[in-house]
Amino acid sequence: MASCGGGVGACHQSHCQRSEEDGGAEEEAREMASVSVDSCAAGGGDLVRCPKCGEEAAAKGGPRVLNGMCPSCFHAHLFGKFKLAVTTNAMISPTDKVLVAFSGGPASRVALQFIHEMQCKSLESWDASKSQALPVFSVGVVFIDESIISVNPSNDINKTIEEIRPIVSPLSPPHKDLHVATIENICSMNCNDGKTKLKKLLDSVPDATGKEDLLEYLRMHLLQKIALDNGYNKLVLGSCTSTLACHVISATAKGQGYSLPADVQYVDARWEVPVVLPLHDCVTEELKMLCHLDGMETLQLLKKPSNSINSLISSFISHLRDENPSRERTIVRTAEKLKPFGFNKFVEDKYHEFLPSRLRCKFQNTSNSESALAEVFCPLCGSPLSEPELQSVSDIQEKSHTAVEVFTAHCCESCSFQILPKEPVSLQQFYSILPQPMTRRVTGSTLDHSMLRELIGDCLLVDDYDNDGT
Amino acid sequence: MEDGNASARPRRATGRLCSICNQRKAALKRPKTLEQICRECFYSVFEDEIHSVIVDNNLFRPGERVAVAASGGKDSTVLAYVMSQLNCRHNYGLDLFLLSVDEGITGYRDDSLETVKRNEIEYGLPLKVVSYKDLYGWTMDEIVKTIGLKNNCTFCGVFRRQALDRGAALMEADKIVTGHNADDIAETVLLNILRGDIARLSRCTFITTGEDGPIPRCKPFKYSYEKEIVMYAYFKKLDYFSTECIYSPNAYRGFAREFIKDLERIRPRAILDIIKSGENFRIATSTKMPEQGTCVRCGYISSQKLCKACLLLEGLNRGLPKLGIGRTRGSNGVKKHVEHRNSNTEVSDSNLESKQCGTLNF
Amino acid sequence: MHLTLEFGGGLELLCGSVKTHSVDVKSEPGEHELKMRDLLSWTKSNLIKERPEMFMKGNTVRPGVLVLINDCDWELCGGLDTELEEKDVVVFISTLHGG
């Protein structure tokens, strides 16, 4: 269900990559992949022709990510993957106001570029169409300044804006609003107060990995807040196959196997502003190469050296990639075979009105019963809770408890271990400075008991079934 | 050498007391809990945890005849020792015996089998050795002579898996216990993710497998850290054998294992977390294992017409050792493969019968 | 300083299949004490005859190699910073060899 390759995929890419289509036993994936790379290289000789347009490729004997394509076909190839992800998952509809999260890195830079190209094309066809019935979606860009956590924090937000604006402003018309915020804004809109609070919050988390992850969750909440405050209804992230592959391994290593499939789909509608990942099928190498070829400017990303699980995993993944370029795809595909959650697709009726008829059927197929099942989310990381975790929520609700205790009970086991302070005093302090959007998630949605029981019951049923099947 | 230094002199940083008994000096840090505990307390928590794994998962029933897969290595040596201890202490009522496979690798198995034989005497468990030669007509030495050092591990792995089942069947065992530890299982989860093998991913964290088959297998060490197993063997001076297989000198150097160990160093709990993830993966019912049938030739459980061992044997016996190595897709795929090779080499079907693995009398 | 080093779990294969080594280690000139970190690099250059990467990674033992100082887990005595004393027994056991 999660894979959208198959028939549709065949039309945009027909050569070497075909070997990857098989989903089943991938033990030989490595051999297959190396053969395909070899054959591309071997086909070269002196005169390399682009397999797509037949023109002589500019990058003769160039990097393997190009797969022998010339730069313009390579651009079209990646744009094709992007477009396919957008259309098959109905990520963007004509009335949408889309916010692109731009980090300065190559992936979100390409996302921004492609969204812009798509917007231009829609505008052209809008101009051309007689009825002009379908509006064209609008686009905004958000940049979050995280220099506070870098080694040498620059205190000048204006300098950051100066760096971002020349990247965003050429992408018009159509005009794109640029929103710049600092990460400490999630704690307080007051700059100094926010800084103090954020530092305090991060300092109370001793685990290096937990600290990094908390920062990521805070970033997501800030993106949500900015999107909501400015009337956006979609949030586009630059997460690509490579980042998703890292996430698959790190979520596994953190014991988040249950919630993992929620994070690796194309659509994640568990947030107030749904999140979409149109670069889901592109790998970092490709995106970097495209930025290089097309002269897209990127920013030097602040990467602090750390000995967290996350950085161990990203070096592990890059080691695997060197050994087999298609490994990242295989990893993500494994995770896609896990059962996604109801919120991993759009089911809202209003989309149907704007969709071409050939796409409408995709939505009618989604059963409402499945998506109707409400999930309970960890207030920190947003993971749907598994059955034993729900049990602890249920237990705590039987008695009356303090706000901190209720909050703690709602946190998933992974966050409880790596983020929540163990000492009651520091836990209390941690809770008191946690941004409202996080604490509100628990108090705002205290479940009524019968519903929780029902949820647990559902999980148990699924478990029983699985055990029988073995 | 045993105790001389440990207790004689007071040490600088090691004067800390065991966090369980608060009396004796701590001897190790538990990866699972980060507690510092003394040897005696370590023995009892280590054994008690395995006991509760056995009880909580109903691994055995009284009166069962249980084969302990014994390679002479650290895991199986500790397994044999602990199983025999627990069986007495908690009156499991199990009829335990050691089951070893002799792959026929000169210099490797000879020595490790000696180790197992010593264990037989020390732990008072009877030993049964089944050899590749008996089961398949080939020793690993002979196989390597035919096929070289490429893919030999495929043969050995496939043959060993079946050899245990066949040996256990021969000895009329009800169950096999293997020494797979938490690190092994975490590594397998990881490898299955890297390979995209969702069917194996769903099964690899089961503590008991093959319950639908004739002889189920279980892993009492599923939650035991390798570090603790090795520490246990060291402190108890258990006699185990630790030479690399001469045919795959660097097999253990796998990148996945290395990664697991790096991860353990940053966060020891990650090993158990990976297992937990593996247990909690939401695997859709449609991606269950293919229906299991039996091999038409030997009767061993197989999802395809021929089991992997018979397929490999067929290749060996026909001088086509590459047969069955690598990817096979469904019974048709196998068939096609065979036919394709056939047409190239003009080997008639009747030759296939010359050497086959014996039929299983389950 | 006189020390006894033992290699087990397959590590002995890296030093000529000899399990127990009685050694005299001089501490760095100018340094008074000998730390585990110094002993590791000494061992790597003086005892390990092949595949040193099986023994060390970076400046410490390869993950998966257990270290005991006088039968005590070195994680309890301070790891690389443990100061060694005369007649200490240091044991290295690999967990990476077959089981």
mmCIF file of N, CA, C and O in Angstrom, chain B residues 323-350:
data_model
loop_
_atom_site.group_PDB
_atom_site.id
_atom_site.type_symbol
_atom_site.label_atom_id
_atom_site.label_comp_id
_atom_site.label_asym_id
_atom_site.label_seq_id
_atom_site.Cartn_x
_atom_site.Cartn_y
_atom_site.Cartn_z
ATOM 1 N N LEU B 323 24.603 -23.481 -8.133
ATOM 2 C CA LEU B 323 23.161 -23.686 -8.090
ATOM 3 C C LEU B 323 22.643 -23.418 -6.681
ATOM 4 O O LEU B 323 23.161 -23.941 -5.709
ATOM 5 N N GLY B 324 21.634 -22.604 -6.612
ATOM 6 C CA GLY B 324 21.029 -22.373 -5.304
ATOM 7 C C GLY B 324 21.710 -21.294 -4.513
ATOM 8 O O GLY B 324 21.242 -20.902 -3.465
ATOM 9 N N ILE B 325 22.827 -20.789 -5.027
ATOM 10 C CA ILE B 325 23.456 -19.671 -4.341
ATOM 11 C C ILE B 325 22.795 -18.408 -4.831
ATOM 12 O O ILE B 325 22.616 -18.231 -6.026
ATOM 13 N N GLY B 326 22.461 -17.570 -3.924
ATOM 14 C CA GLY B 326 21.866 -16.314 -4.340
ATOM 15 C C GLY B 326 20.382 -16.425 -4.426
ATOM 16 O O GLY B 326 19.761 -17.192 -3.715
ATOM 17 N N ARG B 327 19.823 -15.705 -5.388
ATOM 18 C CA ARG B 327 18.406 -15.429 -5.303
ATOM 19 C C ARG B 327 17.598 -16.512 -5.966
ATOM 20 O O ARG B 327 17.842 -16.918 -7.084
ATOM 21 N N THR B 328 16.645 -17.012 -5.242
ATOM 22 C CA THR B 328 15.700 -17.936 -5.843
ATOM 23 C C THR B 328 14.331 -17.393 -5.565
ATOM 24 O O THR B 328 14.076 -16.857 -4.512
ATOM 25 N N ARG B 329 13.475 -17.505 -6.498
ATOM 26 C CA ARG B 329 12.162 -16.876 -6.362
ATOM 27 C C ARG B 329 11.095 -17.903 -6.584
ATOM 28 O O ARG B 329 10.831 -18.297 -7.711
ATOM 29 N N GLY B 330 10.514 -18.374 -5.509
ATOM 30 C CA GLY B 330 9.394 -19.298 -5.642
ATOM 31 C C GLY B 330 9.846 -20.596 -6.268
ATOM 32 O O GLY B 330 10.959 -20.721 -6.773
ATOM 33 N N SER B 331 8.989 -21.572 -6.252
ATOM 34 C CA SER B 331 9.385 -22.885 -6.735
ATOM 35 C C SER B 331 9.648 -22.833 -8.234
ATOM 36 O O SER B 331 10.483 -23.546 -8.745
ATOM 37 N N ASN B 332 8.941 -21.960 -8.913
ATOM 38 C CA ASN B 332 9.165 -21.865 -10.348
ATOM 39 C C ASN B 332 10.554 -21.370 -10.660
ATOM 40 O O ASN B 332 11.191 -21.845 -11.577
ATOM 41 N N GLY B 333 10.967 -20.388 -9.874
ATOM 42 C CA GLY B 333 12.289 -19.819 -10.080
ATOM 43 C C GLY B 333 13.343 -20.894 -9.976
ATOM 44 O O GLY B 333 14.248 -20.979 -10.802
ATOM 45 N N VAL B 334 13.184 -21.745 -9.000
ATOM 46 C CA VAL B 334 14.150 -22.818 -8.796
ATOM 47 C C VAL B 334 14.165 -23.736 -10.005
ATOM 48 O O VAL B 334 15.196 -24.063 -10.565
ATOM 49 N N LYS B 335 12.984 -24.078 -10.390
ATOM 50 C CA LYS B 335 12.834 -24.999 -11.505
ATOM 51 C C LYS B 335 13.519 -24.437 -12.747
ATOM 52 O O LYS B 335 14.296 -25.103 -13.410
ATOM 53 N N LYS B 336 13.207 -23.171 -13.005
ATOM 54 C CA LYS B 336 13.776 -22.531 -14.183
ATOM 55 C C LYS B 336 15.296 -22.565 -14.120
ATOM 56 O O LYS B 336 15.962 -22.896 -15.073
ATOM 57 N N HIS B 337 15.760 -22.219 -12.956
ATOM 58 C CA HIS B 337 17.188 -22.201 -12.715
ATOM 59 C C HIS B 337 17.793 -23.552 -13.081
ATOM 60 O O HIS B 337 18.757 -23.657 -13.799
ATOM 61 N N VAL B 338 17.163 -24.588 -12.564
ATOM 62 C CA VAL B 338 17.660 -25.940 -12.787
ATOM 63 C C VAL B 338 17.645 -26.275 -14.264
ATOM 64 O O VAL B 338 18.635 -26.741 -14.823
ATOM 65 N N GLU B 339 16.515 -25.965 -14.900
ATOM 66 C CA GLU B 339 16.392 -26.314 -16.307
ATOM 67 C C GLU B 339 17.412 -25.561 -17.156
ATOM 68 O O GLU B 339 18.012 -26.100 -18.066
ATOM 69 N N HIS B 340 17.574 -24.303 -16.777
ATOM 70 C CA HIS B 340 18.510 -23.480 -17.530
ATOM 71 C C HIS B 340 19.904 -24.088 -17.473
ATOM 72 O O HIS B 340 20.576 -24.247 -18.483
ATOM 73 N N ARG B 341 20.291 -24.448 -16.273
ATOM 74 C CA ARG B 341 21.613 -25.051 -16.115
ATOM 75 C C ARG B 341 21.684 -26.365 -16.871
ATOM 76 O O ARG B 341 22.674 -26.685 -17.493
ATOM 77 N N ASN B 342 20.580 -27.101 -16.782
ATOM 78 C CA ASN B 342 20.542 -28.387 -17.438
ATOM 79 C C ASN B 342 20.876 -28.287 -18.907
ATOM 80 O O ASN B 342 21.700 -29.017 -19.429
ATOM 81 N N SER B 343 20.231 -27.351 -19.558
ATOM 82 C CA SER B 343 20.414 -27.257 -20.996
ATOM 83 C C SER B 343 21.854 -26.914 -21.330
ATOM 84 O O SER B 343 22.355 -27.290 -22.372
ATOM 85 N N ASN B 344 22.500 -26.213 -20.451
ATOM 86 C CA ASN B 344 23.879 -25.857 -20.723
ATOM 87 C C ASN B 344 24.819 -27.036 -20.565
ATOM 88 O O ASN B 344 25.816 -27.129 -21.256
ATOM 89 N N THR B 345 24.523 -27.886 -19.644
ATOM 90 C CA THR B 345 25.545 -28.861 -19.276
ATOM 91 C C THR B 345 25.169 -30.292 -19.607
ATOM 92 O O THR B 345 25.962 -31.189 -19.395
ATOM 93 N N GLU B 346 23.967 -30.463 -20.123
ATOM 94 C CA GLU B 346 23.557 -31.792 -20.562
ATOM 95 C C GLU B 346 23.656 -32.828 -19.463
ATOM 96 O O GLU B 346 24.081 -33.951 -19.695
ATOM 97 N N VAL B 347 23.323 -32.456 -18.294
ATOM 98 C CA VAL B 347 23.308 -33.455 -17.233
ATOM 99 C C VAL B 347 21.888 -33.960 -17.123
ATOM 100 O O VAL B 347 20.953 -33.179 -17.029
ATOM 101 N N SER B 348 21.714 -35.240 -17.155
ATOM 102 C CA SER B 348 20.350 -35.756 -17.145
ATOM 103 C C SER B 348 19.840 -35.833 -15.713
ATOM 104 O O SER B 348 20.594 -35.888 -14.762
ATOM 105 N N ASP B 349 18.540 -35.840 -15.614
ATOM 106 C CA ASP B 349 17.895 -35.773 -14.312
ATOM 107 C C ASP B 349 18.253 -36.956 -13.420
ATOM 108 O O ASP B 349 18.273 -36.845 -12.216
ATOM 109 N N SER B 350 18.511 -38.097 -14.051
ATOM 110 C CA SER B 350 18.733 -39.291 -13.239
ATOM 111 C C SER B 350 19.992 -39.153 -12.376
ATOM 112 O O SER B 350 20.094 -39.751 -11.320
#
